[in-house]
Coordinates of C-alpha atoms in Angstrom, one line a residue:
M1 CA -1.4 36.0 216.3
K2 CA -2.8 38.7 214.0
R3 CA 0.5 40.7 214.2
T4 CA 2.5 37.5 213.5
S5 CA 0.3 36.6 210.6
L6 CA 0.6 40.0 209.0
L7 CA 4.4 40.0 209.4
T8 CA 4.5 36.5 207.8
L9 CA 2.2 37.6 204.9
F10 CA 4.4 40.8 204.4
A11 CA 7.5 38.6 204.3
I12 CA 5.9 36.3 201.7
V13 CA 4.9 39.2 199.5
V14 CA 8.4 40.7 199.7
I15 CA 10.0 37.4 198.9
A16 CA 7.6 36.8 196.0
A17 CA 8.3 40.2 194.6
A18 CA 12.1 39.6 194.9
V19 CA 11.8 36.2 193.1
T20 CA 9.6 37.8 190.4
A21 CA 12.2 40.5 189.9
A22 CA 15.0 38.0 189.8
L23 CA 13.2 35.9 187.2
G24 CA 12.5 39.0 185.1
M25 CA 16.2 39.9 185.2
S26 CA 17.1 36.3 184.4
R27 CA 14.8 36.3 181.4
A28 CA 16.2 39.6 180.2
Q29 CA 19.7 38.3 180.5
A30 CA 18.8 35.1 178.8
A31 CA 17.2 36.8 175.7
P32 CA 20.2 38.1 173.7
K33 CA 19.8 41.2 171.5
L34 CA 19.3 40.2 167.9
T35 CA 21.5 41.7 165.3
K36 CA 19.4 43.4 162.6
V37 CA 20.4 42.8 159.0
T38 CA 18.6 43.3 155.6
L39 CA 18.7 41.0 152.6
Q40 CA 17.8 42.7 149.3
L41 CA 16.1 40.1 147.0
K42 CA 16.5 40.2 143.2
W43 CA 12.7 40.2 142.6
V44 CA 9.3 40.1 144.2
T45 CA 8.1 37.4 146.7
Q46 CA 8.2 34.0 145.0
A47 CA 9.7 30.6 145.5
Q48 CA 13.0 31.8 143.9
F49 CA 13.7 33.0 147.4
A50 CA 11.9 30.3 149.4
G51 CA 14.9 29.4 151.4
Y52 CA 15.2 32.8 153.0
Y53 CA 11.5 33.0 153.7
A54 CA 11.7 29.6 155.3
A55 CA 14.7 30.7 157.4
V56 CA 12.5 33.5 158.9
E57 CA 9.4 31.3 159.3
K58 CA 11.2 28.3 160.9
G59 CA 13.2 30.5 163.3
Y60 CA 16.7 29.7 161.8
Y61 CA 17.7 33.4 161.6
K62 CA 16.4 34.1 165.1
N63 CA 18.2 31.0 166.5
A64 CA 21.4 32.4 164.9
G65 CA 20.9 35.7 166.8
L66 CA 19.6 37.6 163.8
D67 CA 16.6 39.7 163.0
V68 CA 16.5 39.5 159.2
T69 CA 14.4 41.8 157.0
L70 CA 13.7 40.5 153.5
K71 CA 13.4 43.4 151.2
V72 CA 11.5 42.6 148.0
G73 CA 12.9 43.6 144.6
G74 CA 11.3 44.9 141.5
P75 CA 12.0 46.3 138.0
D76 CA 13.4 49.5 139.4
I77 CA 15.6 48.0 142.1
T78 CA 19.2 46.9 141.4
P79 CA 20.3 44.8 144.4
E80 CA 24.0 45.8 143.9
Q81 CA 23.2 49.5 144.3
T82 CA 20.9 48.8 147.3
V83 CA 23.8 47.1 149.1
L84 CA 26.4 49.6 148.0
G85 CA 24.2 52.4 149.2
G86 CA 23.9 50.8 152.6
Q87 CA 20.2 50.1 152.5
A88 CA 20.9 46.3 152.9
Q89 CA 23.9 44.3 154.2
F90 CA 23.3 41.4 151.8
G91 CA 21.9 41.1 148.3
I92 CA 20.9 38.4 145.8
D93 CA 21.7 38.7 142.1
W94 CA 23.3 36.9 139.2
L95 CA 27.1 36.5 139.2
P96 CA 27.9 38.1 135.9
N97 CA 26.1 41.3 137.1
L98 CA 28.4 41.2 140.2
F99 CA 31.4 41.0 137.9
A100 CA 30.2 43.9 135.8
T101 CA 29.5 46.0 138.9
R102 CA 33.0 45.4 140.2
E103 CA 34.5 46.3 136.9
K104 CA 32.7 49.7 137.2
G105 CA 34.1 50.2 140.6
G106 CA 31.4 48.8 142.9
K107 CA 33.3 47.0 145.6
I108 CA 31.1 44.0 146.3
V109 CA 32.0 40.3 146.8
S110 CA 30.0 37.1 146.4
I111 CA 30.1 35.1 149.7
A112 CA 27.8 32.2 148.7
Q113 CA 26.6 30.7 145.4
V114 CA 23.2 29.2 146.2
F115 CA 22.2 28.3 142.6
A116 CA 24.7 25.8 141.3
R117 CA 23.4 25.9 137.8
S118 CA 21.7 28.3 135.3
G119 CA 17.9 28.3 134.9
M120 CA 17.7 30.7 132.0
T121 CA 16.2 29.8 128.6
E122 CA 15.1 31.5 125.5
I123 CA 12.0 30.0 123.9
T124 CA 10.4 30.1 120.4
W125 CA 7.3 28.5 118.9
K126 CA 7.9 25.2 117.2
S127 CA 5.9 26.6 114.3
S128 CA 8.4 29.5 113.9
G129 CA 11.2 27.4 112.5
I130 CA 13.6 29.2 114.8
T131 CA 15.5 26.0 115.9
S132 CA 18.7 27.6 117.1
I133 CA 20.1 30.8 118.5
A134 CA 21.8 31.5 115.2
K135 CA 18.4 31.6 113.5
M136 CA 17.4 34.5 115.8
K137 CA 19.3 36.9 113.4
G138 CA 16.9 39.5 112.1
K139 CA 14.2 38.5 114.6
K140 CA 12.4 40.2 117.5
V141 CA 14.1 38.7 120.6
G142 CA 12.7 39.5 124.0
V143 CA 14.7 39.7 127.2
W144 CA 14.2 41.6 130.5
C145 CA 16.2 44.7 131.3
C146 CA 18.2 45.7 134.3
G147 CA 20.9 43.0 134.5
N148 CA 19.0 40.0 133.1
Q149 CA 20.5 40.1 129.6
P150 CA 24.1 38.6 130.0
E151 CA 23.4 35.0 129.2
L152 CA 21.3 35.7 126.2
F153 CA 23.6 38.5 124.9
A154 CA 26.5 36.1 125.3
A155 CA 24.6 33.5 123.3
L156 CA 23.8 35.9 120.5
N157 CA 27.4 37.2 120.3
K158 CA 28.7 33.6 120.2
N159 CA 26.5 33.1 117.1
G160 CA 27.7 36.2 115.3
I161 CA 24.7 38.3 116.3
N162 CA 25.5 41.7 117.9
P163 CA 22.6 42.6 120.3
A164 CA 23.6 46.2 120.1
K165 CA 23.1 46.4 116.3
S166 CA 19.5 46.7 115.1
S167 CA 20.5 45.4 111.7
D168 CA 21.5 42.1 113.4
V169 CA 18.5 41.6 115.8
T170 CA 15.7 43.6 117.4
I171 CA 16.0 43.4 121.2
V172 CA 12.7 43.9 122.8
N173 CA 12.5 45.0 126.4
Q174 CA 10.3 42.1 127.6
P175 CA 7.7 42.8 130.3
F176 CA 7.8 40.5 133.3
D177 CA 5.1 38.3 131.9
M178 CA 4.7 36.3 128.7
S179 CA 2.1 38.5 127.0
L180 CA 4.1 39.5 124.0
F181 CA 5.2 36.0 123.3
L182 CA 1.7 34.5 123.8
Q183 CA 0.3 37.2 121.4
K184 CA 3.2 36.3 119.0
K185 CA 4.4 39.9 118.9
I186 CA 7.9 38.8 119.4
D187 CA 9.7 35.8 117.9
A188 CA 11.6 34.7 120.9
A189 CA 11.3 35.3 124.6
A190 CA 13.4 34.9 127.7
A191 CA 12.0 32.4 130.2
M192 CA 13.3 31.0 133.5
T193 CA 12.7 27.3 133.9
Y194 CA 11.0 28.1 137.2
N195 CA 8.8 31.0 136.2
E196 CA 8.1 32.2 132.7
L197 CA 8.3 28.8 131.0
A198 CA 5.5 27.7 133.4
Q199 CA 3.5 30.8 132.6
V200 CA 3.4 29.7 128.9
L201 CA 2.5 26.1 129.9
E202 CA -0.3 27.4 132.2
S203 CA -1.9 29.3 129.2
K204 CA -4.5 28.0 126.8
N205 CA -3.8 27.6 123.1
P206 CA -6.7 29.5 121.5
A207 CA -6.6 27.1 118.5
T208 CA -7.2 24.0 120.6
G209 CA -8.7 25.3 123.9
K210 CA -6.1 23.2 125.7
L211 CA -3.0 24.2 127.7
Y212 CA 0.2 24.6 125.7
T213 CA 2.8 21.8 126.2
L214 CA 6.6 21.6 125.7
A215 CA 5.9 20.0 122.3
D216 CA 4.7 23.5 121.2
L217 CA 8.0 25.1 122.0
N218 CA 11.7 25.1 121.2
V219 CA 13.5 25.6 124.5
F220 CA 17.1 26.8 124.4
K221 CA 18.7 26.3 127.8
M222 CA 21.7 28.7 128.2
A223 CA 23.6 26.0 130.1
S224 CA 23.1 23.3 127.5
P225 CA 26.1 22.3 125.3
A226 CA 24.2 23.5 122.2
V227 CA 24.1 27.1 123.6
G228 CA 27.0 27.1 126.1
T229 CA 26.6 30.5 127.7
G230 CA 24.9 29.5 131.0
M231 CA 26.3 31.5 133.9
L232 CA 25.9 31.2 137.6
E233 CA 22.8 33.0 138.9
D234 CA 21.5 33.7 142.4
N235 CA 24.4 34.4 144.7
I236 CA 24.6 36.1 148.1
F237 CA 26.9 39.1 148.1
T238 CA 28.0 42.0 150.4
T239 CA 30.4 44.9 150.3
E240 CA 34.1 44.6 150.7
K241 CA 33.8 47.1 153.6
Y242 CA 31.2 45.0 155.4
L243 CA 33.2 41.8 154.7
N244 CA 36.5 43.2 156.0
D245 CA 35.1 44.5 159.3
P246 CA 36.0 42.0 162.0
A247 CA 32.9 42.9 163.9
N248 CA 30.8 41.4 161.1
K249 CA 32.5 38.0 160.8
T250 CA 30.2 36.1 163.2
T251 CA 27.1 37.8 161.7
I252 CA 28.1 36.7 158.1
V253 CA 28.7 33.1 159.1
N254 CA 25.4 33.0 161.1
F255 CA 23.5 34.6 158.3
L256 CA 24.8 32.0 155.8
K257 CA 24.3 29.1 158.1
A258 CA 20.6 30.0 158.7
S259 CA 20.0 30.7 155.0
F260 CA 21.4 27.3 154.1
Q261 CA 19.2 25.7 156.7
G262 CA 16.2 27.4 154.9
W263 CA 17.3 25.9 151.6
I264 CA 17.8 22.5 153.1
Y265 CA 14.3 22.7 154.6
C266 CA 12.8 23.6 151.3
R267 CA 14.5 20.7 149.6
D268 CA 12.9 18.3 152.0
H269 CA 9.6 20.1 152.5
V270 CA 8.5 21.3 149.0
S271 CA 4.8 21.7 149.9
D272 CA 5.4 23.6 153.1
C273 CA 7.9 25.9 151.6
T274 CA 5.4 26.7 148.8
N275 CA 2.9 27.6 151.5
I276 CA 5.4 29.8 153.3
V277 CA 6.0 31.8 150.1
L278 CA 2.2 32.2 149.5
K279 CA 1.8 33.3 153.1
N280 CA 4.2 36.2 152.5
G281 CA 2.2 37.4 149.6
T282 CA 2.6 36.7 145.9
A283 CA 0.8 37.6 142.7
L284 CA 1.0 34.0 141.3
G285 CA -1.0 31.1 142.6
H286 CA -0.3 27.9 144.4
G287 CA 0.1 25.7 141.3
H288 CA 2.7 28.1 139.8
Q289 CA 4.6 28.5 143.1
L290 CA 4.7 24.7 143.6
W291 CA 6.1 24.4 140.1
Q292 CA 8.6 27.1 140.9
M293 CA 9.7 25.6 144.2
N294 CA 10.3 22.3 142.5
E295 CA 12.3 23.9 139.6
I296 CA 14.3 26.1 142.0
N297 CA 15.4 23.0 144.0
K298 CA 16.8 21.5 140.8
L299 CA 19.1 24.5 140.5
V300 CA 20.3 24.2 144.1
W301 CA 20.4 20.5 144.5
P302 CA 22.4 18.3 144.3
N303 CA 25.6 20.1 145.2
S304 CA 28.7 18.0 145.8
T305 CA 30.6 20.8 147.4
G306 CA 27.7 21.8 149.8
V307 CA 24.9 24.3 149.4
G308 CA 26.2 27.8 148.8
H309 CA 29.6 26.7 147.6
V310 CA 30.5 25.8 144.0
P311 CA 33.9 24.8 142.6
A312 CA 36.3 27.5 141.4
S313 CA 36.0 26.0 137.9
A314 CA 32.3 27.0 137.8
V315 CA 33.1 30.6 138.9
N316 CA 35.9 30.8 136.4
Q317 CA 33.7 29.5 133.6
T318 CA 31.1 32.2 134.3
A319 CA 33.9 34.8 134.3
L320 CA 35.3 33.5 131.0
I321 CA 31.9 33.5 129.3
A322 CA 31.3 37.0 130.6
K323 CA 34.6 38.3 129.2
T324 CA 34.5 36.3 125.9
Y325 CA 31.1 37.5 124.9
G326 CA 31.3 41.2 126.0
V327 CA 29.5 41.2 129.4
T328 CA 32.8 42.4 131.0
K329 CA 36.0 43.6 129.5
K330 CA 38.4 41.6 131.7
L331 CA 38.3 38.6 133.9
A332 CA 37.0 39.3 137.4
K333 CA 39.5 39.1 140.3
G334 CA 38.7 38.9 144.0
A335 CA 35.0 38.8 143.3
T336 CA 34.2 35.7 145.3
T337 CA 35.1 34.1 148.7
Y338 CA 33.5 31.0 150.2
A339 CA 35.5 31.1 153.4
Y340 CA 32.4 32.1 155.4
A341 CA 30.1 29.7 153.6
D342 CA 32.6 26.9 154.4
Q343 CA 32.5 27.9 158.1
A344 CA 28.7 27.8 158.0
L345 CA 28.7 24.4 156.2
N346 CA 31.2 23.0 158.8
Q347 CA 28.7 23.8 161.5
L348 CA 25.9 22.1 159.7
K349 CA 27.5 19.0 158.2
G350 CA 27.5 16.9 161.3
S351 CA 23.7 17.3 161.9
T352 CA 22.2 17.7 158.4
D353 CA 22.6 16.8 154.7
I354 CA 24.3 19.8 153.1
Y355 CA 24.9 18.1 149.8
G356 CA 21.5 16.6 148.8
L357 CA 23.2 14.0 146.6
K358 CA 20.1 11.8 146.8
Y359 CA 17.8 14.7 146.0
K360 CA 15.0 13.9 143.5
P361 CA 12.5 16.4 142.3
I362 CA 8.8 15.8 142.7
T363 CA 6.3 15.7 139.8
V364 CA 4.2 18.8 139.5
K365 CA 1.1 19.0 137.3
V366 CA 0.7 22.2 135.4
T367 CA -2.5 24.0 136.3
A368 CA -4.4 26.6 134.2
G369 CA -3.3 30.0 135.2
G370 CA -1.0 28.5 137.8
K371 CA -3.9 28.2 140.3

């Protein structure tokens, strides 16, 4: 009996080991290798990029077979050069910058246009009497460096003010906060609807001890009919070389699909996406990021052609404004393709709302210091 029992026990151990090995092999075979790609962001971690952070957090990239690294930007980082240099496969920047880069020989192509409208403004104090772009002649006008100037410079040129001539206007290299404007050291300042405008509204008026309000400001939206130089901003781009390699086709579609899922999630879960951004580290507080998330959604949604895809007329308008007012010397050709975005949208449209036609922003109360 002892011998039989030992043999039986031995057989059980052998079988168990075989089963365990088989299960291990099965799991190894079932876990596909993820394709590593990097996305170069235009700026530091903030709700401007919430859709991509959500795509990581919610597992959309992983489910698409991708291991995505989000590379933060900064004042010394030009996304186009990072992608052209091979440090990232995809990048985020404004469309007129892409046109200008291509004109200089940089072979990059926009594959998705996430922001369907411009969020850039130039602001002045109500008390200044500067009630139009034309009245900025002879003034100190702030704007950020490094590819953030096109919409403002186009607006100045449109009004007969040459930003390259100090006799026309003094262009101030604006820091990435609103300190110069708040201290009234410049007459006008660049302000994105989702960021710097809120920074002013989150600040106290020393004369009253209360927060500033929109009633204290003149806000010139670049996309408004009164200004007319709003251009398409955050787009996803890659190099022609990467785009034309057949081995990358599936990766491109999967990357766009998962990114769009992230933006759809942020449209429908504003608070959670704000927390996802905060979790990834940001210098600005919850109140500011909530404002930003809400304002960013307004730039993305609604989109009657589907998130990431805008009509050719919108692209052509940006190209025409860029050429007319000196951002580029000629109209861009071959700078955009939405073929891969369309494939991604086709995979999503049966199961989710890719248009957001019923989207409505939430109401966000400004908090002191954006806390």
